[in-house]
mmCIF file of C-alpha atoms and ligand atoms in Angstrom:
data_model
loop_
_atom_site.group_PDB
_atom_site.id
_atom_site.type_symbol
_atom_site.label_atom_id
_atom_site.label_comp_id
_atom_site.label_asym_id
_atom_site.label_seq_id
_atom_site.Cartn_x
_atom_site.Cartn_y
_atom_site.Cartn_z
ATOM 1 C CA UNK A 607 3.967 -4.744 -13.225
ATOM 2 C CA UNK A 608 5.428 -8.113 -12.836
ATOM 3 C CA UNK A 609 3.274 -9.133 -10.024
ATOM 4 C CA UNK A 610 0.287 -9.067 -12.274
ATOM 5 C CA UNK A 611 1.520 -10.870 -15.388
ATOM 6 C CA UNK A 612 -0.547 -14.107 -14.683
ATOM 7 C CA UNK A 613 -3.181 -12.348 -13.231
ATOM 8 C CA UNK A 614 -3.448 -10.485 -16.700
ATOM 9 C CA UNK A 615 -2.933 -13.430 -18.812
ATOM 10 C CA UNK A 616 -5.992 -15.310 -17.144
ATOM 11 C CA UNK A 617 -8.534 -12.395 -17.452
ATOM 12 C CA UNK A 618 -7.737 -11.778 -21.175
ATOM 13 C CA UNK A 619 -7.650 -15.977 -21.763
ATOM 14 C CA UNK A 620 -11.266 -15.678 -19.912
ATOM 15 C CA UNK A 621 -13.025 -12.576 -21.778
ATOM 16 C CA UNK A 622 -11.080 -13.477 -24.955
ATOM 17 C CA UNK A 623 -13.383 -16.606 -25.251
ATOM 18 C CA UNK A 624 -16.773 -14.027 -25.251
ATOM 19 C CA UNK A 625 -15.321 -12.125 -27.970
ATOM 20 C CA UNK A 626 -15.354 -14.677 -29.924
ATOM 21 C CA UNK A 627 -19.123 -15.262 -29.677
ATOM 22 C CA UNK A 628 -21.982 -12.939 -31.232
ATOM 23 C CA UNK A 629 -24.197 -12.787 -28.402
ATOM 24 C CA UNK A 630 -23.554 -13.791 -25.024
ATOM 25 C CA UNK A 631 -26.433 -15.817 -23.091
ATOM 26 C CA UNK A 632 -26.767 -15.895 -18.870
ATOM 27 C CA UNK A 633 -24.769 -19.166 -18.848
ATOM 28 C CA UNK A 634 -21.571 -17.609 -20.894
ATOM 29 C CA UNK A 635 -21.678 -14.928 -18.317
ATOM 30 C CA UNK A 636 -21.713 -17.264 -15.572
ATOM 31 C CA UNK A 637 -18.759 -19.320 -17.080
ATOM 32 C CA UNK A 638 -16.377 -16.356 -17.666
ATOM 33 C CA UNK A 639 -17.524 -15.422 -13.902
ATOM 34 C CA UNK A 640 -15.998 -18.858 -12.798
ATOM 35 C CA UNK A 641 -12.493 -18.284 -14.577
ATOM 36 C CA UNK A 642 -12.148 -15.006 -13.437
ATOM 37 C CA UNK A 643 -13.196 -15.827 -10.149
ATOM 38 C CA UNK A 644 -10.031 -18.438 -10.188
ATOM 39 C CA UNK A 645 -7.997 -15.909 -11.732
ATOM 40 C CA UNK A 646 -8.621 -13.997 -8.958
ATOM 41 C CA UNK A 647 -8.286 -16.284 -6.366
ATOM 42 C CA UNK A 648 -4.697 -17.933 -8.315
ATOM 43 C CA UNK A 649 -3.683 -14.143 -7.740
ATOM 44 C CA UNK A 650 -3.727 -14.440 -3.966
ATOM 45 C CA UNK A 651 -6.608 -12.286 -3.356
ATOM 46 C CA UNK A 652 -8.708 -12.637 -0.521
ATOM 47 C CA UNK A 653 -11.442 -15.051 -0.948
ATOM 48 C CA UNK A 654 -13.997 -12.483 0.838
ATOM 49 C CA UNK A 655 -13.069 -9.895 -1.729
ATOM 50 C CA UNK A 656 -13.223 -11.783 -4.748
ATOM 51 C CA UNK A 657 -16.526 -13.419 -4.103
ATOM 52 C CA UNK A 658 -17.872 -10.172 -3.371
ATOM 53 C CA UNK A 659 -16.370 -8.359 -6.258
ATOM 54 C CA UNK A 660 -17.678 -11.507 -9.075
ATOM 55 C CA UNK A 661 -20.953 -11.327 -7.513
ATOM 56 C CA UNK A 662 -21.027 -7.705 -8.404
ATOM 57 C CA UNK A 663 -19.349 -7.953 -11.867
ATOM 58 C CA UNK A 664 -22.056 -10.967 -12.352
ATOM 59 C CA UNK A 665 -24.802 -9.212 -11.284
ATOM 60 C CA UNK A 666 -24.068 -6.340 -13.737
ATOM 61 C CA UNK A 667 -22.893 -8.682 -16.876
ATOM 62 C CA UNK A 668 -26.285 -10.075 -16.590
ATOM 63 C CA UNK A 669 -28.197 -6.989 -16.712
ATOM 64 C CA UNK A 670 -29.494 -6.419 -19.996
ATOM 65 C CA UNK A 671 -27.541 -4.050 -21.673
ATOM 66 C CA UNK A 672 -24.495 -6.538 -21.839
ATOM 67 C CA UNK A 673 -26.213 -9.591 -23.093
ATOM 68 C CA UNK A 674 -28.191 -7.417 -25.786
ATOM 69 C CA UNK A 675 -24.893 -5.679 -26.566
ATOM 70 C CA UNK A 676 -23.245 -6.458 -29.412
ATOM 71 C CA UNK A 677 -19.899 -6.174 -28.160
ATOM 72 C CA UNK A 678 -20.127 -8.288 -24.815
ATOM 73 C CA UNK A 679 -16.394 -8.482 -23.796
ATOM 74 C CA UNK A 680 -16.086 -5.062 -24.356
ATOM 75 C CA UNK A 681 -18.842 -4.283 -22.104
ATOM 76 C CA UNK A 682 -17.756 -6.918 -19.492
ATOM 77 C CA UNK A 683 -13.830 -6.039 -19.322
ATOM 78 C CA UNK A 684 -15.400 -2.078 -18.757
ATOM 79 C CA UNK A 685 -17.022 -3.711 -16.207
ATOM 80 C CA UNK A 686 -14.421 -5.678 -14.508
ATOM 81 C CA UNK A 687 -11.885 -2.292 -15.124
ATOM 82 C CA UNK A 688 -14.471 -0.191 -13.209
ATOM 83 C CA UNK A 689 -15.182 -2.453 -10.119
ATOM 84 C CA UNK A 690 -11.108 -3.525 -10.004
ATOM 85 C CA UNK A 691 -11.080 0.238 -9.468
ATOM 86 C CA UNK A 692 -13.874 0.215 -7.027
ATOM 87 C CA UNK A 693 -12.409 -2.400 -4.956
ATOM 88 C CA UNK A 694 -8.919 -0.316 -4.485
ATOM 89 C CA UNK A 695 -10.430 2.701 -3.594
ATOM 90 C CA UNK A 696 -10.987 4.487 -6.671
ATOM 91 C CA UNK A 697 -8.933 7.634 -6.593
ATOM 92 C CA UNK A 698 -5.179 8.369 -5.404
ATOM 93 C CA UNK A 699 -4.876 9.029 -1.747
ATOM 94 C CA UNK A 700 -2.856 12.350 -1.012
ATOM 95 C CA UNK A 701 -0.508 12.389 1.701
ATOM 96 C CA UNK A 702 -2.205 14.070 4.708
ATOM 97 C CA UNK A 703 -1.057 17.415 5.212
ATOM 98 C CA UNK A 704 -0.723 19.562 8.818
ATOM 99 C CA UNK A 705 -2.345 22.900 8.650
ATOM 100 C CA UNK A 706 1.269 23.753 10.297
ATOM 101 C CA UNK A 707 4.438 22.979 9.895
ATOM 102 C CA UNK A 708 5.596 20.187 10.387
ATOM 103 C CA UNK A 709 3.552 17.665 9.148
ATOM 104 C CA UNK A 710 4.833 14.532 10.807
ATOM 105 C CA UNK A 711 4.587 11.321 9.108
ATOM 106 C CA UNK A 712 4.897 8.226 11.179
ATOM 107 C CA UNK A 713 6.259 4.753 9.648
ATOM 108 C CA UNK A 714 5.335 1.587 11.086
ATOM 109 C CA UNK A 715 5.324 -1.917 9.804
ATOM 110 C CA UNK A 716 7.496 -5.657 10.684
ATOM 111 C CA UNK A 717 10.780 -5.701 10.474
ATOM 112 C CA UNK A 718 11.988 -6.507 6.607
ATOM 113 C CA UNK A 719 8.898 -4.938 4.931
ATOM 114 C CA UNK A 720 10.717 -1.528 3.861
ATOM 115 C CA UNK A 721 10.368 0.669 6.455
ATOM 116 C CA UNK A 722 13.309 2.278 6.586
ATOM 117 C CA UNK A 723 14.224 2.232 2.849
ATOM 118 C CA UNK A 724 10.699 3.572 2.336
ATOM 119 C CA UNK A 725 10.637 6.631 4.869
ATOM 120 C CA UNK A 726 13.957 7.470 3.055
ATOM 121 C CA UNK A 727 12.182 7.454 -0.591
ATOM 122 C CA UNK A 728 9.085 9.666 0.728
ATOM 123 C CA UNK A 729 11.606 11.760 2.058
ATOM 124 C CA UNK A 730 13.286 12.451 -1.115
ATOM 125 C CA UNK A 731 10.304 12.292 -3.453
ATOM 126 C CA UNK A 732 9.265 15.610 -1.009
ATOM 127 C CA UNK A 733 12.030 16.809 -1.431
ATOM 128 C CA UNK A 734 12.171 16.356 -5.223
ATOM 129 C CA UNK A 735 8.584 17.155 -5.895
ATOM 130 C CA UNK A 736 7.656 19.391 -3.187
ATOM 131 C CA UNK A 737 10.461 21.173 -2.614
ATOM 132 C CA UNK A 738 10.100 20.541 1.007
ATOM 133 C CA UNK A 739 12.649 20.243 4.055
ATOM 134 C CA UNK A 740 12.437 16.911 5.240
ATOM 135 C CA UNK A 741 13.638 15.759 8.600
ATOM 136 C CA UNK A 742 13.828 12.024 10.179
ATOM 137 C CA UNK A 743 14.292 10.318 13.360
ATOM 138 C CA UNK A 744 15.436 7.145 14.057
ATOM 139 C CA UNK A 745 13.412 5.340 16.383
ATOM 140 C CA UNK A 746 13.905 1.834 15.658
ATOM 141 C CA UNK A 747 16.387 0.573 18.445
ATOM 142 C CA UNK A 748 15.622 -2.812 18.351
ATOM 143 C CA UNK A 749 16.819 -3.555 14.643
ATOM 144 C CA UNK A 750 20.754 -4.009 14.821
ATOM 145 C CA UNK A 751 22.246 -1.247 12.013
ATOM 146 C CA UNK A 752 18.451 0.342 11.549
ATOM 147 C CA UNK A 753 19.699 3.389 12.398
ATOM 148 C CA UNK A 754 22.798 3.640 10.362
ATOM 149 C CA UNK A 755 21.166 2.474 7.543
ATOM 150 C CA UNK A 756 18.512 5.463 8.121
ATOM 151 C CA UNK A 757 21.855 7.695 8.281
ATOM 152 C CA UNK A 758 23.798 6.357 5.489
ATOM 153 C CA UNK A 759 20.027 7.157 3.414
ATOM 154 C CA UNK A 760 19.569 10.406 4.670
ATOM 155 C CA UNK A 761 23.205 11.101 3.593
ATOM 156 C CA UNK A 762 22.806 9.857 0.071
ATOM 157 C CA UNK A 763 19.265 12.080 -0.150
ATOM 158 C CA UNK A 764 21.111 14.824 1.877
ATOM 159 C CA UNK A 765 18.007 15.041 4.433
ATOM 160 C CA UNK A 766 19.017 15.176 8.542
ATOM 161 C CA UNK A 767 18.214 12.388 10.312
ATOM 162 C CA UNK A 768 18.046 12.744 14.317
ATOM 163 C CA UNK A 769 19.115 9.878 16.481
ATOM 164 C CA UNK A 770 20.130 8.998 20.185
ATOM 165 C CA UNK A 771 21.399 5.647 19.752
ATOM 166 C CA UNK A 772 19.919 2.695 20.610
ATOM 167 C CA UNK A 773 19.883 2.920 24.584
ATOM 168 C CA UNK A 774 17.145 5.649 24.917
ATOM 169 C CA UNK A 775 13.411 4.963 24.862
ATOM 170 C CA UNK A 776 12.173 5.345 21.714
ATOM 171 C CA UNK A 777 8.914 7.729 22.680
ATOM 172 C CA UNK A 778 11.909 10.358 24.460
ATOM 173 C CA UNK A 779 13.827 9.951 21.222
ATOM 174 C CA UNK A 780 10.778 10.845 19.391
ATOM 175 C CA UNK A 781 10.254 13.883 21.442
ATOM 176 C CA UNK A 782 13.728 15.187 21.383
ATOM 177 C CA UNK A 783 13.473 14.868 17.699
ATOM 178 C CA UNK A 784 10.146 16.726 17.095
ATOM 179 C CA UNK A 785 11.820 19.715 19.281
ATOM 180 C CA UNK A 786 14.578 19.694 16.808
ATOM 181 C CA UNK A 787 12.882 19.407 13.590
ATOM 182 C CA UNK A 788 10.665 22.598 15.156
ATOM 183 C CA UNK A 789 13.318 24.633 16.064
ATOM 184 C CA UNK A 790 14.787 24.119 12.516
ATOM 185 C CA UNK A 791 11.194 25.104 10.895
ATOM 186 C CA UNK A 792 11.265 21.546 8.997
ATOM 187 C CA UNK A 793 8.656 20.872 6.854
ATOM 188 C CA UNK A 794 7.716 17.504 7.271
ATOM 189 C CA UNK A 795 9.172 14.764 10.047
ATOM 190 C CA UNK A 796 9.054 11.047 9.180
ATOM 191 C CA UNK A 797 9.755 8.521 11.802
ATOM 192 C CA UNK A 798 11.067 5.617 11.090
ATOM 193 C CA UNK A 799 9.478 3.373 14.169
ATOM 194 C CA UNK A 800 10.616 -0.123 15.314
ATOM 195 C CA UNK A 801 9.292 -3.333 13.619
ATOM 196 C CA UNK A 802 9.125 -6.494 15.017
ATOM 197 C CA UNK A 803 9.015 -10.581 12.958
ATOM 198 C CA UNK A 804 5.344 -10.271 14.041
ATOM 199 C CA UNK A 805 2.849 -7.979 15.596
ATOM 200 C CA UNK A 806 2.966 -8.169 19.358
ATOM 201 C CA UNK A 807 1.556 -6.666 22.152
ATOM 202 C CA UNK A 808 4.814 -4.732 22.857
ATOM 203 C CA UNK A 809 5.484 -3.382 19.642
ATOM 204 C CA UNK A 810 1.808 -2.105 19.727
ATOM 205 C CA UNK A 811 2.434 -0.213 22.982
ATOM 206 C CA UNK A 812 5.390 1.332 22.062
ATOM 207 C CA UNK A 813 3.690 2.222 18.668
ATOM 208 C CA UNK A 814 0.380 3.373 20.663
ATOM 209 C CA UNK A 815 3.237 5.463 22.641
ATOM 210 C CA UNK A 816 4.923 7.033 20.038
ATOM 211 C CA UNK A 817 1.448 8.011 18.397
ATOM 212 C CA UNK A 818 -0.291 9.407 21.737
ATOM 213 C CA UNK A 819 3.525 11.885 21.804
ATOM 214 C CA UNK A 820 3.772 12.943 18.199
ATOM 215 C CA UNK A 821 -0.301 13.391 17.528
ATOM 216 C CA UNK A 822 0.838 12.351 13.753
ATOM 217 C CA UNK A 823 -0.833 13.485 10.590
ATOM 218 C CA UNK A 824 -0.316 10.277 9.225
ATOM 219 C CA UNK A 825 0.471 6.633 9.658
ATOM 220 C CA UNK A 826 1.890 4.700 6.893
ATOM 221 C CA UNK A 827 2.126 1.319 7.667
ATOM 222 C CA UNK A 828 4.505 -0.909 5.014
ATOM 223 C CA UNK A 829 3.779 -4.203 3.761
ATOM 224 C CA UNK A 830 5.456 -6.492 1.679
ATOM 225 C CA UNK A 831 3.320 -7.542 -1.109
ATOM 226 C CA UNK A 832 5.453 -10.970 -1.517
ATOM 227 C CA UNK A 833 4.307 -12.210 1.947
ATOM 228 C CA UNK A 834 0.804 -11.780 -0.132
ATOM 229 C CA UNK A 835 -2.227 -12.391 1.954
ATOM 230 C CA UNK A 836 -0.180 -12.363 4.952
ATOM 231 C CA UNK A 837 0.286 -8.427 4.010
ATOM 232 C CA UNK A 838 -3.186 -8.254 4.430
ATOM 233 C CA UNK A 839 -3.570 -9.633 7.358
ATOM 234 C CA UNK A 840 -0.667 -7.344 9.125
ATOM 235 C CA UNK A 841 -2.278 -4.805 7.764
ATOM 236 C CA UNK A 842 -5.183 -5.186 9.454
ATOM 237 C CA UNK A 843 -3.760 -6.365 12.782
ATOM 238 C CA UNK A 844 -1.823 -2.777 12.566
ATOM 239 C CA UNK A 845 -4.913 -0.837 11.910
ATOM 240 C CA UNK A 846 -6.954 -2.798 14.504
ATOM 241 C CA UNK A 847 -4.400 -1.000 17.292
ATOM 242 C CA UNK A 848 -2.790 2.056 15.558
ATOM 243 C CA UNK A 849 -5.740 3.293 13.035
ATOM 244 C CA UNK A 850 -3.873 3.680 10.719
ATOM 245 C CA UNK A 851 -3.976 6.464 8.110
ATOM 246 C CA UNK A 852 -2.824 4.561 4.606
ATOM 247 C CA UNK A 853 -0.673 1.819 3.461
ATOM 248 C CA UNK A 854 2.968 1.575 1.431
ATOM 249 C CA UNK A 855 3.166 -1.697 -0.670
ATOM 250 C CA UNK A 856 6.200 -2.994 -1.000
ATOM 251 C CA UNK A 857 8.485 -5.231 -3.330
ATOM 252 C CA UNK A 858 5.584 -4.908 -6.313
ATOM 253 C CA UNK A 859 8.584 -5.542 -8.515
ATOM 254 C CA UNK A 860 9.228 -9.176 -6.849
ATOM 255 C CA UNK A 861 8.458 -11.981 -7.970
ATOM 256 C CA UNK A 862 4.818 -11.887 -5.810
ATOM 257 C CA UNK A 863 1.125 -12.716 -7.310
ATOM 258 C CA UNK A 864 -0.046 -9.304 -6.219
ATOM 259 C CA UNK A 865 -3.166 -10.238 -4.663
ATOM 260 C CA UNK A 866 -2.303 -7.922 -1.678
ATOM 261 C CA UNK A 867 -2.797 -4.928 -3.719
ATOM 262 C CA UNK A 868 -6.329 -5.799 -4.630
ATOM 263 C CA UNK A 869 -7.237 -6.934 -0.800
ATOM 264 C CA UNK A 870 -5.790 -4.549 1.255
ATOM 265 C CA UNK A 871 -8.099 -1.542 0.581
ATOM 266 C CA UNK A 872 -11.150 -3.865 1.344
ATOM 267 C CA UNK A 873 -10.179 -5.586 4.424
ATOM 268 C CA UNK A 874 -9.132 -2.731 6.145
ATOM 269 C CA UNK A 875 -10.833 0.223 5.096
ATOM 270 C CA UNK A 876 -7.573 1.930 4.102
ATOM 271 C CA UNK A 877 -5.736 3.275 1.387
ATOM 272 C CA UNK A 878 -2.957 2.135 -0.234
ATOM 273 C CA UNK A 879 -1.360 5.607 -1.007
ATOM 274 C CA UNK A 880 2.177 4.505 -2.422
ATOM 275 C CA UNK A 881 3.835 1.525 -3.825
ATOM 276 C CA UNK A 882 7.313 0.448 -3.910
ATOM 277 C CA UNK A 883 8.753 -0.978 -6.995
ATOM 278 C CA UNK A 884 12.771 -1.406 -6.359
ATOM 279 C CA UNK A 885 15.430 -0.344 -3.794
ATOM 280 C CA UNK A 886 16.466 3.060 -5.183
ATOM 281 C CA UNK A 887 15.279 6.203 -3.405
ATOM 282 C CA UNK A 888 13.001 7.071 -7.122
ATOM 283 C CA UNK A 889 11.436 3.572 -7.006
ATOM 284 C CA UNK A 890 8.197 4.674 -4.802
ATOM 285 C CA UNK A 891 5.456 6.025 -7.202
ATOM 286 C CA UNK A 892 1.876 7.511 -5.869
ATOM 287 C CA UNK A 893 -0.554 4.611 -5.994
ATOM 288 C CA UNK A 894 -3.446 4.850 -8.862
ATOM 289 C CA UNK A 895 -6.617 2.588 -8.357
ATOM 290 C CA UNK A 896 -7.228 3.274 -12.316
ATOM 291 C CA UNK A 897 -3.727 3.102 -13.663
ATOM 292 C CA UNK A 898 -3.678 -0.352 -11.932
ATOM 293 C CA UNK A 899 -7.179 -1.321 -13.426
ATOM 294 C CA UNK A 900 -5.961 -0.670 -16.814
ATOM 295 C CA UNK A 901 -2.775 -2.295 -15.993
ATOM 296 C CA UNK A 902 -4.237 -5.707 -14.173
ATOM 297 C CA UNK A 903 -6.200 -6.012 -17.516
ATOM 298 C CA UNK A 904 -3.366 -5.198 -19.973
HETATM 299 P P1 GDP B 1945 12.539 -2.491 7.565
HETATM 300 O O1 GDP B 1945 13.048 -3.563 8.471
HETATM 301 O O2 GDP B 1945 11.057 -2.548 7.438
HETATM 302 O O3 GDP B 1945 13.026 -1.129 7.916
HETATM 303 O O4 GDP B 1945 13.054 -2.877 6.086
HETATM 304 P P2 GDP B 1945 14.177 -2.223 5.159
HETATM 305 O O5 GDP B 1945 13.814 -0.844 4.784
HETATM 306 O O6 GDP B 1945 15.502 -2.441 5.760
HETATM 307 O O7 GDP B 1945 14.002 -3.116 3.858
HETATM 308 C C1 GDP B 1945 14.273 -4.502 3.840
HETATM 309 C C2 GDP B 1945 14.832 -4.886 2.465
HETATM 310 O O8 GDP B 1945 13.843 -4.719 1.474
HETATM 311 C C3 GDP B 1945 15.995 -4.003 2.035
HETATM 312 O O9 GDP B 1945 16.954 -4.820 1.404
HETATM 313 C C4 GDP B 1945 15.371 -3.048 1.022
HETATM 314 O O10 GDP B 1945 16.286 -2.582 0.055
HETATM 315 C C5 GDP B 1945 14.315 -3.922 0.402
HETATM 316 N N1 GDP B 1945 13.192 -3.168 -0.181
HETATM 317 C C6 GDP B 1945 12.433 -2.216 0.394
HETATM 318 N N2 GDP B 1945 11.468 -1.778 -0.455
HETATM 319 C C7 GDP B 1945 11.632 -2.479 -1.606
HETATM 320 C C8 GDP B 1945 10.949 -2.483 -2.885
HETATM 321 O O11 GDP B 1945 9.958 -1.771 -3.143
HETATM 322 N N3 GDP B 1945 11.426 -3.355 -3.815
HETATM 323 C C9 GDP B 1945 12.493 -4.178 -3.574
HETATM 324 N N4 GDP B 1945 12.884 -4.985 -4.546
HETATM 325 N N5 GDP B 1945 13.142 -4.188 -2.404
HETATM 326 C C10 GDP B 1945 12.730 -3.350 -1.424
#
């Protein structure tokens, strides 16, 4: 992943310089804690995250078993692998699943993070790996050409998309759309909500709206991982009003420092269940804590 690259290159520059040493004293522990701390930190991750997460990787380092192993870095990058792991939840998060059909998936997110392109790719990795009937509705009016883009997507990945223009309320659009999808037995209903350039107080309403009507199963809210800590933050000014029920990182192919990835999970509580690595309709991929240990640490 291209977001980690530097991130990568520090943390093997940093343990490197043990593994060059027999034994590793208190103070070598302490000095490797400092560059990865920086790494960290150079990587856009929240400060509050990485101080906790090197005063946890310290505390264990200095335990005895790593200073009277013989293979310190080895025993310090397991170390940094399992709490990187820790700190983004551990294992995959599986979409949330209705007892009943339909299990209905709400979007939400600013404008320009990948909503719409992303309810479209969940869509067709259901219908790809689930064999499921997906259905969507178009509920971002506000957007000029949201809604044909959700078409013109739905088209390409041959799922129906439900929309009443841009001059009804979104909450009756939602409605008429859930009656629909019902009647036609879908399996699953994404809705691809309105975003705004920032979270305001009316975007929450209608949001609180929508989620009051359609009692959803789950809430994905979209970031982009190059706004980088800013991510985090909308992410946790979303699930401060809509409790939300996981997160979709975006753009993890960009050119971004991918600090957002390792802070989101810890500043809000919540998953990251998916992440978005390109503009095609394959390019969303399940998000694994361990995969992106081992990966972050190359
Ligand atoms: P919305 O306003 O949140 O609905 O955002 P869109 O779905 O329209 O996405 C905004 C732009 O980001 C579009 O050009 C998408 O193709 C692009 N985009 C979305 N997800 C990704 C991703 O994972 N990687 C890249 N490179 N581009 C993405």
């Amino acid at each position: 992943i291209v977001a980690f690259e530097g991130l990568t290159e520090r943390l093997q520059n940093a343990i490197g310089k043990l593994r060059r040493k027999g034994k590793i004293s208190e103070s070598d522990v302490k000095e490797v804690m400092r560059e990865i701390r920086l790494a960290l930190l150079e990587a856009d991750v929240n400060f509050k995250v990485v101080k906790d997460f090197v005063k946890t990787v310290r505390s264990r380092a200095i335990g005895a078993e790593v200073l009277e192993s013989l293979t310190p870095a080895q025993q310090i990058v397991k170390i940094v692998n399992e709490e990187l792991v820790k700190v983004m939840g551990e294992e995959a998060a599986p979409l949330n699943k209705s007892a009943k059909i339909p299990t209905i998936i709400m979007m939400v997110g600013l404008q320009g993070a990948g909503k719409t392109t992303t309810a479209s790719k969940l869509a067709n990795k259901l219908k790809k790996e689930k064999n499921a009937r997906p259905f969507m509705i178009a509920a971002d009016v506000y957007r000029p050409a949201a809604i044909d883009q959700l078409k013109i997507l739905g088209k390409d990945i041959d799922v129906p998309v439900f929309s009443l223009g841009v001059d009804v309320d979104p909450v009756e659009i939602v409605r008429q759309g859930l009656e629909e999808a019902k009647d036609k037995k879908n399996d699953y209903v994404i809705i691809d909500t309105a975003g705004r350039l920032q979270i305001d107080e009316k975007l929450m309403q209608e949001l609180s709206s929508i989620k009051e009507l359609a009692q959803p199963d789950e809430i994905l809210l979209t970031v982009d991982a190059m706004t980088g800590q800013n991510a985090v933050e909308v992410a946790k000014g979303f699930n401060d009003q809509l409790d939300v029920t996981g997160v979709v990182l975006t753009k993890l192919d960009g050119d971004t420092r991918g600090g957002a990835a390792l802070s989101i999970r810890a500043v809000t509580g919540k998953p990251i269940k998916f992440i978005g690595q390109g503009e095609k309709m394959t390019d969303l991929d399940v998000f694994y804590p361990d995969r992106m240990a081992s990966r972050i640490l190359g």
